[in-house]
Amino acid sequence: IKKDHLVEYFRAQMMKDPDMASAVAAIRTLLEFLKRDKGETILGLRESLTWATDCLTGVDSSVAVSSGGELFLRFISLTSLEHQDLSRCKKVMEERGELFLEKISMSRTKVAKLCHTFIKDGAKILTHSYSRVVLRVMEKAAAEKKRFSVYVTESQPDSAGRQMAEALRKLNVPVTVVLDAAVGYVLEKVDLVIVGAEGVVESGGIINKIGTYQMALCSKAHNKPFYVVAESFKFVRLYPLNQQDVPDKFKYKADTLKTVQNLSEEHPMIDYTPPSLITLLFTDLGVLTPSAVSDELIKLYL
Amino acid sequence: MADSGETGGPVKKDGIQQAKTEGKELTKEEKQRLRKEKKQQKKSKEKKDEKASQESEKEKKPVSSASPASQPPTQPITPKAPSAVPTLVPVPASETPAPADKPAKSKAEMKAERRARQEAERASKQGKKGEVGQQAAPGKPKAPPSELQPVVKRLPEHVQVDNPEVLKKLAKKLERQQTPEYNAATKVKIPLRSDYGYKVSLFSHLHQYSRKAPLTQQLSIPSTVIHPAIVRLGLQYSQGIVAGSNARSVALLHAFKQVIRDYTTPPNEELSRDLVNKLKPYISFLNQCRPLSASMGNAIKYIKKEISNIPSQCKEEEAKSKLLNCIDRYIDEKINLAAKAIAKSSIEKISDGDVILVYGCSSLVNHILCEAFEKNRKFRVIVVDSRPRLEGREALRRLVQRGISCTYVLISAVSYILPEVSKVFLGAHALLANGYVMSRVGTSQIALVAKAFNVPVLVCCETYKFCERVQTDSFVSNELDDPDDLIVTRKGKTQLEHWQEVPSLGLLNLVYDVTPPDFVDLVITDLGMIPCTSVPVVLRVKNVDQ
């Protein structure tokens, strides 16, 4: 199966359901790849799956795609030693792949269920950029007949915050769009801050759209709770010590990485928020403190 | 092992019955707890009634001379001298409080003698308990509280140095520790090392020894049968010739290998039980020379477990070679290969242009830096050093030899130099179960200043140094080094030469301190990179593995 087909399929998946997380689309693509693969050995299979994941990160360089791919590989390859026959092995892998996919498509609902109780009646929420998980949480809270209002940052350079504001207006939630620079100004009016995450790292910190770190610092200074909502397939085996330590391949969009020579001229798309600034993480594995994330990661990956 | 020849003595506490009914397999901690209770009961019983001299074992204990003299120690301090609660079929239930048909000779002397006999017997039958696993001197509270009964927790005696009763007990215990009685002449007497100089009151509960009075001077030949390799090792420890957590553990394991090679099983004894008994006085001796480190403690636990797991049908030669292999494998896996794994992970964290700060001399950190230099990373190192050990000079020597560009400062200049630094690499002596890092004194200071400057602090530590202890401050358990080390002669004048004569002056030479996990950003272990708060997770995973 050639690279172009793969990328085609991936893009098709993304377009088919814009509400689906990019990682889920990637995993679907990998599952399809697995079904069509004509490899003869387990090792060959693993190698081609790794190659496929790399292709997909070439299309969409977000952290979630690479973490989703790695988790998928791990999830299915735990069977590799049980069966002698390759085709039977593949069948089991495919079943497990389907199972995995089913589990993670439920994850957003689980997260929303856990988080909406933290939104009290009359609350004022601050959020950053466009996150589908946060949107789902607010949908659930609105469905529970809670009255709340939302401040969204504009989130340059792609103005994704406006998209979020549109979606919230459709839910009849009063929403205000603020400048990225106005976060400190607005925080005294706000009760809590909820953001999504592109990736959750081993230390319990998160990688998210640029501007999140600032928001976290300001909320710490104002003593406002800073909540993160993320599905478990976003847990990734990175351990950045500071902003510089985040690998370049995640910081910039995939097209930028391919075309631009001097990356220091480019503006990074993501930043890293250390765990000391985060109050709680809501995941489909439960409500976690940042130090518990490492525990969960050890369970997932080892 | 739980249900054996325990004929119910009249004074069985409910707890013990409860334990038996509650589960077939008592955990080791529960067994220890039971033993302590039995001892307590027995002591109270002995005050009331006599014990039959059922112990048919010969007991010409030299201890009996000691015992009537001193106040009978209430309970032996360590879990090492337990009343053999379960099994011990050969021993005709020396524990069972015998029914009261004693010859009415309620003389204190007879009682004391009998007790001494029993204790010596118990000490000799240690091996069956296998992994009672703690060193002699630091006593109990490693045993977690049992759910069975609330039991009085006793402090380890190595932090009760200012309590004279505890010292007396320790003296007695050292005398009692000996090789099995089949040869009365080969009893090992480990002398008690006495403290030196005035101790600062905050640390008066710890030992403070002088380097000029090594323990080996007090050993008399030929009545001591401590293996010469161990004597040499003890001397090397106390004089500071072998220093550093890894070096000490490796030296200990090599010395034990020598002991095992020279060991022959005495007749009518099993290797698995006897060898463990043999090792006990050695461990007490080493502890007297210099308190054992956490890594050494874990190594000893491992060896004892391996020894007691040797099946009884195993021939001696086979058993010995198996043990030697185990020890070699332990050194290889836990120290050498771990260092390689840690170096591999750390190199990812070292980027070109980095300025790395290191403190003192950690073999692991030096290894990492040398490996990174081999892999052509461009960085420079700042070595921070402190008196009185000045270990940084050794680290400096090793790094400069490889060609790494280094800067050398004393710890008083650390806040001056920190704005230049991009990362701090620290070694650790032990990682405690609540995430605190125990390391050379001065480490927590460096971590604190680094945090204030927002510089990431990385601690490198192998998993065999993880220990189950919990400590939140550096006072409760530490080591005091020779205070005379602080005396320095400049321009021919030694100001502190007569410090002992000044009554209000105390010299304090601490060895370790404890760093809270908030100051540490990352711990690199052979299992991977973990945050400091995940140390109990690793301990849990390790226990599951074993």
PDB file of C-alpha atoms in Angstrom, chain B residues 216 219 226-239 241-242 251 254-255 258 285-286 289:
ATOM      1  CA  THR B 216      40.174  -2.761  63.887  1.00  0.00           C
ATOM      2  CA  LEU B 219      39.867  -6.385  67.596  1.00  0.00           C
ATOM      3  CA  ILE B 226      35.964 -12.111  61.216  1.00  0.00           C
ATOM      4  CA  HIS B 227      37.053 -12.916  57.705  1.00  0.00           C
ATOM      5  CA  PRO B 228      40.110 -10.835  56.771  1.00  0.00           C
ATOM      6  CA  ALA B 229      38.455  -9.530  53.635  1.00  0.00           C
ATOM      7  CA  ILE B 230      35.744  -8.057  55.806  1.00  0.00           C
ATOM      8  CA  VAL B 231      38.251  -6.583  58.245  1.00  0.00           C
ATOM      9  CA  ARG B 232      40.046  -4.953  55.356  1.00  0.00           C
ATOM     10  CA  LEU B 233      36.783  -3.659  53.968  1.00  0.00           C
ATOM     11  CA  GLY B 234      35.780  -2.225  57.341  1.00  0.00           C
ATOM     12  CA  LEU B 235      39.067  -0.424  57.612  1.00  0.00           C
ATOM     13  CA  GLN B 236      38.717   0.935  54.093  1.00  0.00           C
ATOM     14  CA  TYR B 237      35.258   2.237  54.917  1.00  0.00           C
ATOM     15  CA  SER B 238      36.198   3.872  58.170  1.00  0.00           C
ATOM     16  CA  GLN B 239      39.274   5.561  56.750  1.00  0.00           C
ATOM     17  CA  ILE B 241      39.497   4.913  51.249  1.00  0.00           C
ATOM     18  CA  VAL B 242      36.419   3.400  49.677  1.00  0.00           C
ATOM     19  CA  ALA B 251      33.397  -3.529  47.402  1.00  0.00           C
ATOM     20  CA  HIS B 254      33.311  -8.550  46.271  1.00  0.00           C
ATOM     21  CA  ALA B 255      34.188  -9.094  49.912  1.00  0.00           C
ATOM     22  CA  GLN B 258      35.516 -13.930  48.989  1.00  0.00           C
ATOM     23  CA  PHE B 285      31.128  -5.099  62.206  1.00  0.00           C
ATOM     24  CA  LEU B 286      30.884  -3.158  58.975  1.00  0.00           C
ATOM     25  CA  CYS B 289      33.028   0.856  61.020  1.00  0.00           C
TER      26      CYS B 289
END
